[in-house]
PDB file of C-alpha atoms in Angstrom:
ATOM      1  CA  MET A  26      -0.031  -0.006  -0.027  1.00 96.00           C
ATOM      2  CA  ARG A  27       1.068   3.619  -0.541  1.00 98.00           C
ATOM      3  CA  CYS A  28       0.900   6.582   1.771  1.00 98.00           C
ATOM      4  CA  ALA A  29       2.401  10.057   1.549  1.00 98.00           C
ATOM      5  CA  VAL A  30       2.681  13.549   3.017  1.00 98.00           C
ATOM      6  CA  LEU A  31       1.502  16.495   0.894  1.00 98.00           C
ATOM      7  CA  GLY A  32       2.173  20.213   1.241  1.00 97.00           C
ATOM      8  CA  ASP A  33       4.215  23.211   0.126  1.00 96.00           C
ATOM      9  CA  PRO A  34       6.980  23.340   1.072  1.00 93.00           C
ATOM     10  CA  ILE A  35       7.507  19.704   1.787  1.00 95.00           C
ATOM     11  CA  THR A  36      11.161  18.699   1.301  1.00 91.00           C
ATOM     12  CA  HIS A  37      11.935  19.292   5.001  1.00 87.00           C
ATOM     13  CA  SER A  38       9.126  16.950   6.252  1.00 92.00           C
ATOM     14  CA  LEU A  39      10.195  14.249   8.692  1.00 95.00           C
ATOM     15  CA  SER A  40       6.973  12.311   8.229  1.00 97.00           C
ATOM     16  CA  PRO A  41       8.474   9.826   5.805  1.00 98.00           C
ATOM     17  CA  ALA A  42      11.189   8.847   8.334  1.00 97.00           C
ATOM     18  CA  LEU A  43       8.527   8.367  11.073  1.00 98.00           C
ATOM     19  CA  HIS A  44       6.064   6.333   9.040  1.00 98.00           C
ATOM     20  CA  ARG A  45       8.707   4.237   7.294  1.00 98.00           C
ATOM     21  CA  ALA A  46      10.305   3.349  10.714  1.00 98.00           C
ATOM     22  CA  GLY A  47       6.850   2.291  11.823  1.00 98.00           C
ATOM     23  CA  TYR A  48       6.210   0.107   8.735  1.00 98.00           C
ATOM     24  CA  ALA A  49       9.645  -1.564   9.215  1.00 98.00           C
ATOM     25  CA  ALA A  50       9.068  -2.186  12.928  1.00 98.00           C
ATOM     26  CA  VAL A  51       5.835  -4.054  12.256  1.00 98.00           C
ATOM     27  CA  GLY A  52       6.952  -5.737   9.032  1.00 98.00           C
ATOM     28  CA  LEU A  53       4.738  -3.938   6.474  1.00 98.00           C
ATOM     29  CA  ASP A  54       6.025  -3.563   3.020  1.00 98.00           C
ATOM     30  CA  TRP A  55       4.319  -0.155   2.505  1.00 98.00           C
ATOM     31  CA  THR A  56       5.659   3.077   0.992  1.00 98.00           C
ATOM     32  CA  TYR A  57       5.451   6.571   2.254  1.00 98.00           C
ATOM     33  CA  ASP A  58       6.716   9.489   0.220  1.00 98.00           C
ATOM     34  CA  THR A  59       6.611  13.262  -0.024  1.00 98.00           C
ATOM     35  CA  HIS A  60       4.676  15.210  -2.763  1.00 98.00           C
ATOM     36  CA  ARG A  61       4.703  18.943  -3.210  1.00 98.00           C
ATOM     37  CA  VAL A  62       1.093  20.014  -3.674  1.00 98.00           C
ATOM     38  CA  VAL A  63       0.389  23.719  -3.786  1.00 97.00           C
ATOM     39  CA  ALA A  64      -2.783  25.529  -2.462  1.00 97.00           C
ATOM     40  CA  GLY A  65      -5.680  24.483  -4.681  1.00 97.00           C
ATOM     41  CA  GLY A  66      -4.026  21.408  -6.052  1.00 97.00           C
ATOM     42  CA  LEU A  67      -5.217  18.750  -3.676  1.00 98.00           C
ATOM     43  CA  SER A  68      -8.266  17.767  -5.643  1.00 96.00           C
ATOM     44  CA  GLU A  69      -6.290  17.213  -8.889  1.00 97.00           C
ATOM     45  CA  PHE A  70      -3.680  15.119  -6.929  1.00 97.00           C
ATOM     46  CA  VAL A  71      -6.384  12.931  -5.323  1.00 96.00           C
ATOM     47  CA  ARG A  72      -8.115  12.246  -8.651  1.00 94.00           C
ATOM     48  CA  GLY A  73      -4.901  10.693  -9.861  1.00 94.00           C
ATOM     49  CA  LEU A  74      -4.757   8.065  -7.119  1.00 96.00           C
ATOM     50  CA  ASP A  75      -5.494   4.456  -7.646  1.00 95.00           C
ATOM     51  CA  ALA A  76      -6.555   1.572  -5.364  1.00 94.00           C
ATOM     52  CA  SER A  77      -2.965   1.108  -4.132  1.00 96.00           C
ATOM     53  CA  TRP A  78      -3.243   4.286  -2.001  1.00 97.00           C
ATOM     54  CA  ARG A  79      -4.358   4.102   1.575  1.00 98.00           C
ATOM     55  CA  GLY A  80      -3.633   7.391   3.421  1.00 98.00           C
ATOM     56  CA  LEU A  81      -2.480  10.953   3.024  1.00 98.00           C
ATOM     57  CA  SER A  82      -0.866  13.274   5.643  1.00 98.00           C
ATOM     58  CA  LEU A  83      -1.523  16.935   4.988  1.00 96.00           C
ATOM     59  CA  THR A  84       0.552  19.906   6.016  1.00 93.00           C
ATOM     60  CA  MET A  85       0.369  23.566   5.151  1.00 89.00           C
ATOM     61  CA  PRO A  86      -1.442  24.976   3.100  1.00 92.00           C
ATOM     62  CA  LEU A  87      -3.752  21.972   2.569  1.00 94.00           C
ATOM     63  CA  LYS A  88      -5.408  21.278   5.896  1.00 92.00           C
ATOM     64  CA  ARG A  89      -8.633  23.199   5.372  1.00 90.00           C
ATOM     65  CA  GLU A  90      -8.705  22.230   1.660  1.00 95.00           C
ATOM     66  CA  ALA A  91      -8.531  18.560   2.705  1.00 96.00           C
ATOM     67  CA  LEU A  92     -11.650  18.858   4.934  1.00 95.00           C
ATOM     68  CA  GLU A  93     -13.647  20.478   2.178  1.00 94.00           C
ATOM     69  CA  LEU A  94     -12.630  17.651  -0.293  1.00 95.00           C
ATOM     70  CA  ALA A  95     -13.525  14.704   1.975  1.00 96.00           C
ATOM     71  CA  SER A  96     -16.793  12.760   1.661  1.00 94.00           C
ATOM     72  CA  GLU A  97     -16.814  12.061   5.425  1.00 96.00           C
ATOM     73  CA  ALA A  98     -15.117  13.869   8.336  1.00 97.00           C
ATOM     74  CA  SER A  99     -14.568  12.922  11.973  1.00 97.00           C
ATOM     75  CA  PRO A 100     -15.967  15.112  14.781  1.00 96.00           C
ATOM     76  CA  VAL A 101     -12.578  16.485  15.654  1.00 96.00           C
ATOM     77  CA  ALA A 102     -11.845  17.420  12.045  1.00 96.00           C
ATOM     78  CA  ARG A 103     -15.186  19.211  11.852  1.00 95.00           C
ATOM     79  CA  LEU A 104     -14.433  20.865  15.212  1.00 95.00           C
ATOM     80  CA  ALA A 105     -11.077  22.071  14.017  1.00 93.00           C
ATOM     81  CA  GLY A 106     -12.346  23.098  10.554  1.00 92.00           C
ATOM     82  CA  ALA A 107      -9.236  21.425   9.185  1.00 91.00           C
ATOM     83  CA  ALA A 108      -7.873  17.884   8.412  1.00 95.00           C
ATOM     84  CA  ASN A 109      -4.312  16.667   8.546  1.00 96.00           C
ATOM     85  CA  THR A 110      -5.276  13.163   7.540  1.00 98.00           C
ATOM     86  CA  LEU A 111      -7.173  11.593   4.571  1.00 98.00           C
ATOM     87  CA  LEU A 112      -7.997   7.915   4.646  1.00 98.00           C
ATOM     88  CA  LEU A 113      -8.849   6.299   1.298  1.00 96.00           C
ATOM     89  CA  VAL A 114     -11.387   3.521   1.603  1.00 91.00           C
ATOM     90  CA  ASP A 115     -13.289   2.022  -1.335  1.00 89.00           C
ATOM     91  CA  GLY A 116     -12.925   5.159  -3.339  1.00 85.00           C
ATOM     92  CA  ALA A 117     -14.133   7.482  -0.546  1.00 93.00           C
ATOM     93  CA  LEU A 118     -12.147  10.106   1.370  1.00 96.00           C
ATOM     94  CA  HIS A 119     -12.451  10.153   5.132  1.00 98.00           C
ATOM     95  CA  ALA A 120     -10.964  13.268   6.838  1.00 98.00           C
ATOM     96  CA  ASP A 121      -9.602  13.340  10.280  1.00 98.00           C
ATOM     97  CA  ASN A 122      -7.427  15.560  12.466  1.00 97.00           C
ATOM     98  CA  THR A 123      -4.671  14.002  14.592  1.00 98.00           C
ATOM     99  CA  ASP A 124      -3.133  17.298  15.376  1.00 96.00           C
ATOM    100  CA  VAL A 125      -5.604  17.936  18.241  1.00 97.00           C
ATOM    101  CA  PRO A 126      -5.159  14.660  20.211  1.00 98.00           C
ATOM    102  CA  GLY A 127      -1.468  14.661  19.105  1.00 98.00           C
ATOM    103  CA  ALA A 128      -0.934  18.047  20.750  1.00 98.00           C
ATOM    104  CA  VAL A 129      -2.741  16.822  23.839  1.00 98.00           C
ATOM    105  CA  SER A 130      -0.402  13.765  24.083  1.00 98.00           C
ATOM    106  CA  ALA A 131       2.660  15.906  23.309  1.00 98.00           C
ATOM    107  CA  ILE A 132       1.947  18.299  26.109  1.00 98.00           C
ATOM    108  CA  ARG A 133       0.998  15.634  28.633  1.00 98.00           C
ATOM    109  CA  ALA A 134       4.211  13.632  27.921  1.00 96.00           C
ATOM    110  CA  ARG A 135       6.154  16.642  29.066  1.00 97.00           C
ATOM    111  CA  TYR A 136       3.880  18.393  31.558  1.00 98.00           C
ATOM    112  CA  ASP A 137       1.342  17.047  34.009  1.00 97.00           C
ATOM    113  CA  GLY A 138       0.330  20.278  35.608  1.00 97.00           C
ATOM    114  CA  PRO A 139      -2.837  22.337  35.227  1.00 96.00           C
ATOM    115  CA  VAL A 140      -3.797  24.094  32.021  1.00 98.00           C
ATOM    116  CA  THR A 141      -6.276  26.713  32.797  1.00 97.00           C
ATOM    117  CA  ARG A 142      -5.150  29.503  30.530  1.00 98.00           C
ATOM    118  CA  GLY A 143      -2.948  29.666  27.379  1.00 98.00           C
ATOM    119  CA  THR A 144      -1.645  31.978  24.592  1.00 98.00           C
ATOM    120  CA  ILE A 145      -1.462  30.995  21.031  1.00 98.00           C
ATOM    121  CA  LEU A 146       0.969  32.821  18.751  1.00 98.00           C
ATOM    122  CA  GLY A 147      -0.487  32.730  15.214  1.00 95.00           C
ATOM    123  CA  GLY A 148      -3.962  32.196  13.744  1.00 92.00           C
ATOM    124  CA  GLY A 149      -3.789  29.411  11.116  1.00 87.00           C
ATOM    125  CA  ALA A 150      -4.990  25.810  11.063  1.00 83.00           C
ATOM    126  CA  THR A 151      -2.214  24.612  13.444  1.00 88.00           C
ATOM    127  CA  ALA A 152      -3.126  27.403  15.819  1.00 93.00           C
ATOM    128  CA  ALA A 153      -6.707  26.161  15.735  1.00 92.00           C
ATOM    129  CA  SER A 154      -5.728  22.605  16.531  1.00 93.00           C
ATOM    130  CA  THR A 155      -3.381  23.511  19.378  1.00 96.00           C
ATOM    131  CA  ALA A 156      -5.933  25.854  20.844  1.00 97.00           C
ATOM    132  CA  LEU A 157      -8.491  23.028  20.858  1.00 97.00           C
ATOM    133  CA  ALA A 158      -5.907  20.783  22.506  1.00 98.00           C
ATOM    134  CA  LEU A 159      -5.598  23.370  25.325  1.00 98.00           C
ATOM    135  CA  CYS A 160      -9.361  23.353  25.657  1.00 98.00           C
ATOM    136  CA  GLU A 161      -9.276  19.517  25.944  1.00 97.00           C
ATOM    137  CA  LEU A 162      -6.677  19.987  28.752  1.00 98.00           C
ATOM    138  CA  GLY A 163      -8.925  22.334  30.630  1.00 97.00           C
ATOM    139  CA  ALA A 164      -8.186  25.844  29.431  1.00 98.00           C
ATOM    140  CA  ARG A 165     -11.124  28.116  30.082  1.00 97.00           C
ATOM    141  CA  SER A 166      -9.404  31.294  28.790  1.00 97.00           C
ATOM    142  CA  LEU A 167      -7.227  31.718  25.707  1.00 98.00           C
ATOM    143  CA  THR A 168      -5.382  34.594  24.148  1.00 97.00           C
ATOM    144  CA  LEU A 169      -4.727  34.602  20.461  1.00 97.00           C
ATOM    145  CA  LEU A 170      -1.919  36.904  19.221  1.00 97.00           C
ATOM    146  CA  VAL A 171      -2.040  37.387  15.507  1.00 96.00           C
ATOM    147  CA  ARG A 172      -0.616  39.867  12.880  1.00 92.00           C
ATOM    148  CA  SER A 173      -4.072  40.625  11.548  1.00 87.00           C
ATOM    149  CA  PRO A 174      -7.330  39.762  13.399  1.00 84.00           C
ATOM    150  CA  ASP A 175      -9.162  38.894  10.179  1.00 83.00           C
ATOM    151  CA  ARG A 176      -6.741  36.062   9.508  1.00 80.00           C
ATOM    152  CA  ALA A 177      -7.748  34.424  12.772  1.00 87.00           C
ATOM    153  CA  ALA A 178     -11.535  34.230  11.922  1.00 91.00           C
ATOM    154  CA  GLU A 179     -11.489  30.496  11.148  1.00 89.00           C
ATOM    155  CA  THR A 180      -9.432  29.702  14.277  1.00 92.00           C
ATOM    156  CA  LEU A 181     -11.850  31.749  16.422  1.00 94.00           C
ATOM    157  CA  ALA A 182     -14.700  29.875  14.940  1.00 94.00           C
ATOM    158  CA  ALA A 183     -13.060  26.501  15.747  1.00 94.00           C
ATOM    159  CA  ILE A 184     -12.542  27.550  19.389  1.00 96.00           C
ATOM    160  CA  ASP A 185     -16.077  28.706  19.587  1.00 95.00           C
ATOM    161  CA  ARG A 186     -17.298  25.289  18.514  1.00 95.00           C
ATOM    162  CA  HIS A 187     -15.594  23.557  21.448  1.00 96.00           C
ATOM    163  CA  PRO A 188     -18.085  22.467  24.018  1.00 95.00           C
ATOM    164  CA  THR A 189     -16.293  24.299  26.777  1.00 95.00           C
ATOM    165  CA  ARG A 190     -16.671  27.649  24.929  1.00 93.00           C
ATOM    166  CA  PRO A 191     -13.595  29.263  26.534  1.00 96.00           C
ATOM    167  CA  ALA A 192     -13.202  32.994  26.844  1.00 97.00           C
ATOM    168  CA  VAL A 193     -11.000  34.212  23.953  1.00 96.00           C
ATOM    169  CA  THR A 194      -9.011  37.391  23.714  1.00 95.00           C
ATOM    170  CA  VAL A 195      -7.544  38.472  20.383  1.00 95.00           C
ATOM    171  CA  GLY A 196      -4.529  40.727  20.491  1.00 95.00           C
ATOM    172  CA  ALA A 197      -1.765  42.072  18.298  1.00 95.00           C
ATOM    173  CA  LEU A 198       1.348  39.906  17.874  1.00 96.00           C
ATOM    174  CA  ALA A 199       3.420  43.086  17.895  1.00 94.00           C
ATOM    175  CA  HIS A 200       2.624  44.094  21.451  1.00 95.00           C
ATOM    176  CA  GLY A 201       0.009  41.723  23.005  1.00 96.00           C
ATOM    177  CA  SER A 202       0.559  40.153  26.390  1.00 96.00           C
ATOM    178  CA  VAL A 203       1.563  36.535  26.573  1.00 97.00           C
ATOM    179  CA  VAL A 204      -0.215  34.896  29.658  1.00 97.00           C
ATOM    180  CA  GLY A 205      -1.232  31.546  31.022  1.00 97.00           C
ATOM    181  CA  ASP A 206       0.167  28.140  31.845  1.00 98.00           C
ATOM    182  CA  VAL A 207       1.249  27.368  28.209  1.00 98.00           C
ATOM    183  CA  VAL A 208       2.330  29.438  25.330  1.00 98.00           C
ATOM    184  CA  VAL A 209       2.068  27.737  21.840  1.00 98.00           C
ATOM    185  CA  SER A 210       3.995  29.281  18.941  1.00 98.00           C
ATOM    186  CA  THR A 211       2.997  28.341  15.345  1.00 95.00           C
ATOM    187  CA  LEU A 212       5.186  31.040  13.956  1.00 95.00           C
ATOM    188  CA  PRO A 213       8.226  30.743  11.668  1.00 92.00           C
ATOM    189  CA  HIS A 214      11.481  31.510  13.114  1.00 92.00           C
ATOM    190  CA  ASP A 215      11.800  34.949  11.449  1.00 93.00           C
ATOM    191  CA  ALA A 216       8.569  36.039  13.215  1.00 94.00           C
ATOM    192  CA  GLN A 217       9.955  35.269  16.690  1.00 96.00           C
ATOM    193  CA  SER A 218      11.558  38.572  17.560  1.00 96.00           C
ATOM    194  CA  ALA A 219      13.679  38.971  20.639  1.00 96.00           C
ATOM    195  CA  GLU A 220      11.010  41.273  22.045  1.00 97.00           C
ATOM    196  CA  LEU A 221       8.365  38.654  21.533  1.00 97.00           C
ATOM    197  CA  VAL A 222      10.474  35.991  23.134  1.00 97.00           C
ATOM    198  CA  ASP A 223      10.985  38.254  26.094  1.00 97.00           C
ATOM    199  CA  ARG A 224       7.136  38.623  26.440  1.00 98.00           C
ATOM    200  CA  CYS A 225       6.861  34.800  26.571  1.00 98.00           C
ATOM    201  CA  ALA A 226       9.316  34.514  29.484  1.00 97.00           C
ATOM    202  CA  PRO A 227       6.788  34.358  32.372  1.00 96.00           C
ATOM    203  CA  VAL A 228       4.841  31.404  30.909  1.00 98.00           C
ATOM    204  CA  PRO A 229       6.035  28.051  32.510  1.00 98.00           C
ATOM    205  CA  VAL A 230       5.345  25.718  29.447  1.00 98.00           C
ATOM    206  CA  VAL A 231       6.666  26.537  26.008  1.00 98.00           C
ATOM    207  CA  PHE A 232       5.361  24.711  23.014  1.00 98.00           C
ATOM    208  CA  ASP A 233       6.872  25.508  19.579  1.00 97.00           C
ATOM    209  CA  VAL A 234       5.304  23.433  16.809  1.00 95.00           C
ATOM    210  CA  VAL A 235       7.930  24.452  14.210  1.00 89.00           C
ATOM    211  CA  TYR A 236      10.920  21.989  14.180  1.00 85.00           C
ATOM    212  CA  ASP A 237      13.017  23.132  11.303  1.00 81.00           C
ATOM    213  CA  PRO A 238      15.442  24.835  11.699  1.00 85.00           C
ATOM    214  CA  TRP A 239      15.999  24.089  15.397  1.00 89.00           C
ATOM    215  CA  PRO A 240      16.242  25.509  17.984  1.00 93.00           C
ATOM    216  CA  SER A 241      13.868  28.395  17.343  1.00 95.00           C
ATOM    217  CA  PRO A 242      14.538  31.614  19.274  1.00 96.00           C
ATOM    218  CA  LEU A 243      11.646  30.718  21.606  1.00 97.00           C
ATOM    219  CA  ALA A 244      12.842  27.231  22.194  1.00 97.00           C
ATOM    220  CA  ALA A 245      16.337  28.414  22.841  1.00 96.00           C
ATOM    221  CA  SER A 246      15.038  30.758  25.478  1.00 96.00           C
ATOM    222  CA  ALA A 247      13.101  28.062  27.463  1.00 96.00           C
ATOM    223  CA  GLY A 248      15.931  27.428  29.955  1.00 96.00           C
ATOM    224  CA  ASP A 249      14.454  25.480  32.887  1.00 96.00           C
ATOM    225  CA  ARG A 250      10.935  25.799  31.737  1.00 98.00           C
ATOM    226  CA  VAL A 251       9.029  22.878  30.189  1.00 98.00           C
ATOM    227  CA  LEU A 252       9.648  22.598  26.503  1.00 98.00           C
ATOM    228  CA  VAL A 253       7.316  20.774  24.158  1.00 98.00           C
ATOM    229  CA  THR A 254       8.702  20.582  20.686  1.00 97.00           C
ATOM    230  CA  GLY A 255       7.495  20.254  17.112  1.00 94.00           C
ATOM    231  CA  HIS A 256       9.036  16.780  17.171  1.00 96.00           C
ATOM    232  CA  ASP A 257       6.764  15.843  20.030  1.00 97.00           C
ATOM    233  CA  LEU A 258       3.713  16.950  18.132  1.00 97.00           C
ATOM    234  CA  LEU A 259       4.919  15.313  14.909  1.00 96.00           C
ATOM    235  CA  LEU A 260       5.552  11.944  16.651  1.00 98.00           C
ATOM    236  CA  HIS A 261       2.217  11.853  18.494  1.00 98.00           C
ATOM    237  CA  GLN A 262       0.056  12.853  15.590  1.00 98.00           C
ATOM    238  CA  ALA A 263       1.966  10.530  13.219  1.00 98.00           C
ATOM    239  CA  ALA A 264       1.430   7.546  15.634  1.00 98.00           C
ATOM    240  CA  LEU A 265      -2.278   8.249  15.461  1.00 98.00           C
ATOM    241  CA  GLN A 266      -2.159   8.454  11.602  1.00 98.00           C
ATOM    242  CA  PHE A 267      -0.203   5.185  11.516  1.00 98.00           C
ATOM    243  CA  GLU A 268      -2.985   3.431  13.314  1.00 98.00           C
ATOM    244  CA  MET A 269      -5.631   4.849  11.084  1.00 98.00           C
ATOM    245  CA  PHE A 270      -3.726   3.848   7.960  1.00 98.00           C
ATOM    246  CA  THR A 271      -2.674   0.345   8.963  1.00 98.00           C
ATOM    247  CA  GLY A 272      -5.166  -0.788  11.679  1.00 97.00           C
ATOM    248  CA  LEU A 273      -2.108  -1.679  13.888  1.00 98.00           C
ATOM    249  CA  ILE A 274      -0.872  -0.309  17.112  1.00 98.00           C
ATOM    250  CA  ALA A 275       1.936   2.209  16.456  1.00 98.00           C
ATOM    251  CA  PRO A 276       5.412   1.321  17.403  1.00 98.00           C
ATOM    252  CA  VAL A 277       6.009   4.667  19.026  1.00 97.00           C
ATOM    253  CA  GLU A 278       9.499   4.082  20.242  1.00 97.00           C
ATOM    254  CA  ALA A 279      10.727   2.797  16.846  1.00 98.00           C
ATOM    255  CA  MET A 280       9.177   5.997  15.384  1.00 98.00           C
ATOM    256  CA  ARG A 281      10.687   8.218  17.955  1.00 97.00           C
ATOM    257  CA  ALA A 282      14.086   6.750  17.170  1.00 97.00           C
ATOM    258  CA  ALA A 283      13.716   7.854  13.568  1.00 97.00           C
ATOM    259  CA  LEU A 284      13.671  11.495  14.598  1.00 95.00           C
ATOM    260  CA  PRO A 285      16.982  13.390  14.470  1.00 89.00           C
ATOM    261  CA  GLU A 286      18.514  14.597  17.701  1.00 80.00           C
ATOM    262  CA  HIS A 287      17.625  18.099  18.758  1.00 69.00           C
TER     263      HIS A 287
END
């Protein structure tokens, strides 16, 4: 069977290493490759797939496009308004989102304390998923810091769909206050200014979802604080995808060993 990760850019993706390590550990003769698919190109790519294909992992900028394309979607994908997983079954596309439960697992693997309030840096699809993960962990108050409030509309809608309906404050990335138990950054490195990093200093848990290049300015500043990395998120969401694609329990430690050292 064939699986792949799609997105743009895509050459930096570590997903092939993770999934291939999983296949090797359980003795599956499956393939997992990368394909550059630009925004708007997912439908055409999917039309070209045959019965040998089983699953697709989606990264930016395809996560919301994937949800719109699917014939069925899981509750968590509908909640997030985005899908990072497409499962191909009998010609139908089933959308799911392993970023939300993957982020929950990534945080809990590093931190077992309370999550009552958090700040998300950025407003895209990954911001929505990690915000929902904070809701799942108990956050009743979220701050969303973005460059432009109109770019966060879909993320705000996703948070509003969560059953806990947390209070949400939207602020400017340039000067907004970073508060809470956890700060999640979905920003590229060049957007992590020294001044922004300083504003994050009081928050005890730092979660930077971007893993390349590493360390990011925010991660490098973590010091003795709890640091949850993009590798953590990648591993946990990939393990869930592996189980969806194969129907087998993910060999998490074998997959973890495939990640490069930070």
